[in-house]
Short mmCIF file of C-alpha atoms and ligand atoms in Angstrom, two decimals:
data_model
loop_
_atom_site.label_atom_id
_atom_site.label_comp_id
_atom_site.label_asym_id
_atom_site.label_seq_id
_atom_site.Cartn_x
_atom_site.Cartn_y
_atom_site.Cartn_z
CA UNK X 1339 33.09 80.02 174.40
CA UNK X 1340 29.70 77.80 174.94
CA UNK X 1341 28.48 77.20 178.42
CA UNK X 1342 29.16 73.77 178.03
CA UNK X 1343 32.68 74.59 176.49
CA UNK X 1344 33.29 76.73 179.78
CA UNK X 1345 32.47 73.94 182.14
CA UNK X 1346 34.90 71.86 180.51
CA UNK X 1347 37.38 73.78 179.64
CA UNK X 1348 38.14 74.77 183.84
CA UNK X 1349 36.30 71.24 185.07
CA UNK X 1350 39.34 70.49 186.74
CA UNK X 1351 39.12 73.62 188.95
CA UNK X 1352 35.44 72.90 189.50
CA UNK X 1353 36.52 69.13 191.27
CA UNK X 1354 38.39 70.69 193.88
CA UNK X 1355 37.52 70.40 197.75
CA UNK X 1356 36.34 74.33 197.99
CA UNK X 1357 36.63 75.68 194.19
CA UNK X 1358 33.40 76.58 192.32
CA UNK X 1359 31.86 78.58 189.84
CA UNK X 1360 31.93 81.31 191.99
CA UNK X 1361 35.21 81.07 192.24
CA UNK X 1362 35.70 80.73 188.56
CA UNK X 1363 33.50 83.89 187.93
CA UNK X 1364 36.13 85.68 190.19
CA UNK X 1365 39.26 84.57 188.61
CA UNK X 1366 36.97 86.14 185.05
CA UNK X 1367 36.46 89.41 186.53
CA UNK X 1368 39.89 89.77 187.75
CA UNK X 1369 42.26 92.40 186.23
CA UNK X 1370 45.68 91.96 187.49
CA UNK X 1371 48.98 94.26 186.46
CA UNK X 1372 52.43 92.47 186.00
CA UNK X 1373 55.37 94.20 186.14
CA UNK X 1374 58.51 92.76 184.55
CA UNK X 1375 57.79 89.62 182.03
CA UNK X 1376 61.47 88.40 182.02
CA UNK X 1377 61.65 85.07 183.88
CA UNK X 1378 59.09 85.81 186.68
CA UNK X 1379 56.22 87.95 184.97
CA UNK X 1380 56.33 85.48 181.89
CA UNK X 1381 55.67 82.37 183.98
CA UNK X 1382 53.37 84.10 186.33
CA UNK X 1383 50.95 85.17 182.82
CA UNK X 1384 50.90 81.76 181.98
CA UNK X 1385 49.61 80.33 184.26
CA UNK X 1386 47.05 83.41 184.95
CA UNK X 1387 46.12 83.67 181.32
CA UNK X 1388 45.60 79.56 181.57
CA UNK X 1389 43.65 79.48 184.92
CA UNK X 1390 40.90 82.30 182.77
CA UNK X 1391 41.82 85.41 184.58
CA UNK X 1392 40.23 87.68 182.51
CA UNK X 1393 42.55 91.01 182.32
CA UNK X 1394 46.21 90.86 182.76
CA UNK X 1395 47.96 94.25 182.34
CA UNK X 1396 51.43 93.74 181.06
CA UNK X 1397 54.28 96.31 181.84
CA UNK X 1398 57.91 95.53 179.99
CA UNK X 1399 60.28 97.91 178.23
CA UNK X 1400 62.30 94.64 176.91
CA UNK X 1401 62.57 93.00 173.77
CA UNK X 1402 63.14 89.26 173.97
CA UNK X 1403 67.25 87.99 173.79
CA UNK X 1404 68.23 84.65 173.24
CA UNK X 1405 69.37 84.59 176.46
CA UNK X 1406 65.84 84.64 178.17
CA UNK X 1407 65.19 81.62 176.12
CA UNK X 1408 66.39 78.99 178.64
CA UNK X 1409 63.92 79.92 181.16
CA UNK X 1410 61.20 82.62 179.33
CA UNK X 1411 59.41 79.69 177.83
CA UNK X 1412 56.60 82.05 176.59
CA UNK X 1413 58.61 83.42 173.73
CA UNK X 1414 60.25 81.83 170.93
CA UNK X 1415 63.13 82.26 168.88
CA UNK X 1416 61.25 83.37 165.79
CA UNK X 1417 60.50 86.50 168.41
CA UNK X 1418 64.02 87.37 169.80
CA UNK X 1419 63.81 91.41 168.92
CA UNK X 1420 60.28 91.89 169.33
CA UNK X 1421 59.37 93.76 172.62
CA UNK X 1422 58.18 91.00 175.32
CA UNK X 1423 54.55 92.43 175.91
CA UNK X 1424 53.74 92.32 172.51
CA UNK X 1425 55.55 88.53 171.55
CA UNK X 1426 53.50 87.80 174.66
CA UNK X 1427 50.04 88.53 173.99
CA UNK X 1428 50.79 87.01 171.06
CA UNK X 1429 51.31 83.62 172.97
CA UNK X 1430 48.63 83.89 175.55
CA UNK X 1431 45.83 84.66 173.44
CA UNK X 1432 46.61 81.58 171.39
CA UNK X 1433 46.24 79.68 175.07
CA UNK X 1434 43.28 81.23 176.17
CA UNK X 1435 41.68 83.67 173.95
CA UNK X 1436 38.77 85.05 176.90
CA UNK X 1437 41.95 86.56 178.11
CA UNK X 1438 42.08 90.58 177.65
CA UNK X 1439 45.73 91.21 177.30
CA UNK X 1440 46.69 94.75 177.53
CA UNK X 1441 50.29 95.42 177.20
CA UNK X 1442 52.25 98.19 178.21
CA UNK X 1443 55.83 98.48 176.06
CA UNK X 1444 56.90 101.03 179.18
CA UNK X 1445 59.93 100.93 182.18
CA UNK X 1446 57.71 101.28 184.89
CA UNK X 1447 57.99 104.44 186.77
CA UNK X 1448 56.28 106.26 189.72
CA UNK X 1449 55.16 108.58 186.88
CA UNK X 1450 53.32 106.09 184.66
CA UNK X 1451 52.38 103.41 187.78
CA UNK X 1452 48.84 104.94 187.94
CA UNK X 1453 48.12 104.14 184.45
CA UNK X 1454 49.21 100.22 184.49
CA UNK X 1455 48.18 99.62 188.10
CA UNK X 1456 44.95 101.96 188.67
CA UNK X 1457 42.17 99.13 187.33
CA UNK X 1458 44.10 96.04 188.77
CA UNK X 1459 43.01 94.43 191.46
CA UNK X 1460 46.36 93.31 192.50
CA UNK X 1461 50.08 93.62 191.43
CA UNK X 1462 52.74 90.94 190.57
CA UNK X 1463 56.22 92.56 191.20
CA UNK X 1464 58.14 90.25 188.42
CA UNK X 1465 60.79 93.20 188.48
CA UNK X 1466 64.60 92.78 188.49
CA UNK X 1467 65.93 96.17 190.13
CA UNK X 1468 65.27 97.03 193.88
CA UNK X 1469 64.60 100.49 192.73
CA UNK X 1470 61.54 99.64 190.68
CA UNK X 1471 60.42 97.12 193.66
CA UNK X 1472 60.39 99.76 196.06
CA UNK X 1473 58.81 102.27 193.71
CA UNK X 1474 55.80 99.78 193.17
CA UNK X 1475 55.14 98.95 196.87
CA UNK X 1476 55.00 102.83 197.80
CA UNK X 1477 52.86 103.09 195.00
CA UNK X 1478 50.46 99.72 195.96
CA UNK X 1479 50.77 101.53 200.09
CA UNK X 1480 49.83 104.49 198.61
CA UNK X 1481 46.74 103.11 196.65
CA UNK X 1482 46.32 99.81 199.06
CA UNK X 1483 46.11 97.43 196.25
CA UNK X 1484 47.97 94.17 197.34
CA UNK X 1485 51.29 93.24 196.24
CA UNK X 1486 52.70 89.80 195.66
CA UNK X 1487 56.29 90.13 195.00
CA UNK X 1488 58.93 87.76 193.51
CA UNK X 1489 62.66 87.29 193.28
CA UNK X 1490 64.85 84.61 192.17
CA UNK X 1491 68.67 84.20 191.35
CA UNK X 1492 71.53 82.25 191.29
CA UNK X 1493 69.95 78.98 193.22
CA UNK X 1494 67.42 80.79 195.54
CA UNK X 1495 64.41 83.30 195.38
CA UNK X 1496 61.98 84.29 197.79
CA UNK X 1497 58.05 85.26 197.90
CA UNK X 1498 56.02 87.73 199.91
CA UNK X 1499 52.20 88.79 199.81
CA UNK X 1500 52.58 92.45 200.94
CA UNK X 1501 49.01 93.27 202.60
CA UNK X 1502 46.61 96.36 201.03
CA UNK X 1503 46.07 97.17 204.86
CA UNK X 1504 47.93 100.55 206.00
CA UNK X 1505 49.37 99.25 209.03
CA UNK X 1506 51.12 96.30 207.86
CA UNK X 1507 55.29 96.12 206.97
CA UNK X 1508 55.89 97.10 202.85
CA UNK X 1509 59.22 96.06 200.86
CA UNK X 1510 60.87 98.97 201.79
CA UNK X 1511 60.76 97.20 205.70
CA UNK X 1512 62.24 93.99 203.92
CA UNK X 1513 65.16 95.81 202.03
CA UNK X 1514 65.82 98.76 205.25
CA UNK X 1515 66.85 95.00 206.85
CA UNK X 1516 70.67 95.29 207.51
CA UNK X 1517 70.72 91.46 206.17
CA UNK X 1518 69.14 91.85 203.16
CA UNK X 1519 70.72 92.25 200.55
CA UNK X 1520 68.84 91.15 197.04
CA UNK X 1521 70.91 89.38 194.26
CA UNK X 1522 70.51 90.09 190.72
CA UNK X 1523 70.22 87.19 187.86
CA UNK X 1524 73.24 89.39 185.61
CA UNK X 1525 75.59 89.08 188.57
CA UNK X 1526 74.79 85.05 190.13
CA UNK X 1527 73.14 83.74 186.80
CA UNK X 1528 70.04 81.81 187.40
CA UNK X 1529 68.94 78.61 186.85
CA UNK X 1530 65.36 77.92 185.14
CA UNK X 1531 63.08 75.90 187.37
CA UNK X 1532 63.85 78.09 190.74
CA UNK X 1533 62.46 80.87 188.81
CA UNK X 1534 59.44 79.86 187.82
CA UNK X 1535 59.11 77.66 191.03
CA UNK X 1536 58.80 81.45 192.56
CA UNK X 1537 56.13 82.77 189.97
CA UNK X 1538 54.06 80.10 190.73
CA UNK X 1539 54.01 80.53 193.95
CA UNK X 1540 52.98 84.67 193.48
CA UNK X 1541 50.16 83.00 191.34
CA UNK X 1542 49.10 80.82 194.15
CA UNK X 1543 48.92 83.61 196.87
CA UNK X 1544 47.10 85.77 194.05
CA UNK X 1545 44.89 83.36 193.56
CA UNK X 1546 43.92 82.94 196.82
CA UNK X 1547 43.25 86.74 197.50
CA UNK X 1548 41.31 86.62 194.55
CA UNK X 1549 39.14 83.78 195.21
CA UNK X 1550 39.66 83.38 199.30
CA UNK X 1551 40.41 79.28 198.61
CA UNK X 1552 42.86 79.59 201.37
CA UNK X 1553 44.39 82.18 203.59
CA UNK X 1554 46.65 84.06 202.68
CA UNK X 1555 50.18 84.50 204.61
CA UNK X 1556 50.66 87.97 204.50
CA UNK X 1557 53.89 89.24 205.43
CA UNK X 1558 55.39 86.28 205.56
CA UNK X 1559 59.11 86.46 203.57
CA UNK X 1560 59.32 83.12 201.98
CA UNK X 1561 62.58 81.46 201.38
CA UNK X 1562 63.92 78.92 198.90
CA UNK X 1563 66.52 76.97 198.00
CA UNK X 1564 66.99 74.76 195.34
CA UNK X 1565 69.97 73.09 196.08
CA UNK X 1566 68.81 71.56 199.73
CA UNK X 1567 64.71 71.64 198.52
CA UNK X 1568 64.51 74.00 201.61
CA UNK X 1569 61.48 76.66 202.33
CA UNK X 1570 62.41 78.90 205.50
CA UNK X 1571 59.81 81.44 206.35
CA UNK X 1572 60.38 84.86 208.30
CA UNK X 1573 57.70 86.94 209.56
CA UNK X 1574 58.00 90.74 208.74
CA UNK X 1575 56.96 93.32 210.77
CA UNK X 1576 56.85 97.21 210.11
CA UNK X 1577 60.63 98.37 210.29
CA UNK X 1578 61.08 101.89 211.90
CA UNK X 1579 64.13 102.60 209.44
CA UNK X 1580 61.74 101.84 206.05
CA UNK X 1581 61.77 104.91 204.15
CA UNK X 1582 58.16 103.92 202.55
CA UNK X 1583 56.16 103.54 205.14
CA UNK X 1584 57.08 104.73 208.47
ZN1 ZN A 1811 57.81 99.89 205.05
#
């Protein structure tokens, strides 16, 4: 890509109120791990990928299904079979080929975390098993790397940037919550826009730790649902019953 190709190609970013090459030049040296690329991860690298984040580490054990289709837009039918990472790179580098797509056809595990997450500079949890979410945020406490994690099913999902800093609540305070209870897209189904309403709002709050644009509201559990257009937001603090961090 020319200079002058490169000033075109992200001029839109470059005409808003606080965004500037700088900026830019971040989002380029960024290396960011996704775990999961069903409905979540696969939005989320889209719009990464597009934005010219330059690394995106890509963890999935899957192979596409026709029934991602309706909502994993990034894959095709000519790819149903083909493992996700793989029929993914494949899409993103024909969006943006400055993209370095490294993909990782792996369940991620506390035993292989290190090796997906240990260059990133932050995590996307695009998982769909609480066992695997909790397993990444002792792994981010452990490391303090940031963690923006997504869920979504049925009509609702929620967002929350879980800080780097030692002191501050992890998921395991969010699911040690007697109310909490996470639902699962096999058991409520899930309809298409809520879900990757959600991803792009982890891409927003990773954005904005990677470029400090705007501020972002750590800790915060973010709320929606799609069927009043409603956004509640609940403050978490550090929960003396998590088994992750206390
Ligand atoms: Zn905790």
């Amino acid at each position: 890509m020319t200079d002058q190709q490169w000033y075109s190609r992200y001029s839109r970013h470059f005409l808003l109120n606080n965004f500037d090459e700088t900026h830019q030049h971040k989002l380029a040296s960024a290396s960011i791990t996704i775990v999961g690329m069903g409905g979540l991860g696969s939005m989320a690298a889209q719009q990464l990928a597009a934005m010219g984040v330059g690394t995106l580490n890509l963890v999935d054990h899957d192979t596409v299904s026709l029934s991602n289709l309706p909502r994993q837009f990034i894959y095709t039918q000519r790819q149903i079979g083909q493992p996700k990472v793989y029929a993914a790179q494949q899409q993103l580098a024909q969006n943006n080929s400055a993209c370095t797509i490294n993909p990782f056809e792996q369940r991620a595990v506390p035993d292989n975390l290190a090796e997906v997450c240990d260059t990133a500079d932050a995590l996307l949890d695009c998982t769909d098993t609480v066992t695997t979410r909790l397993q990444l945020s002792a792994y981010a406490r452990q490391v303090n790397k940031a963690l923006f994690s997504g869920s979504a099913a049925g009509f609702s999902g929620q967002v929350i940037a879980i800080s780097p800093h030692p002191e501050a609540p992890c998921y395991g305070c969010l699911s040690a919550l007697n109310a909490y209870e996470p639902q699962t897209c096999l058991a409520n189904g899930i309809f298409g826009p809520v879900v990757s309403t959600i991803a792009l709002y982890q891409v927003m709050l990773l954005v904005y730790f990677i470029t400090g644009i705007a501020p972002v509201p750590w800790s915060t559990l973010h709320c929606f649902d799609a069927t009043k257009f409603n956004w509640r937001a609940f403050t978490l603090t550090p929960n003396p019953q998590c088994r992750l961090c206390q």
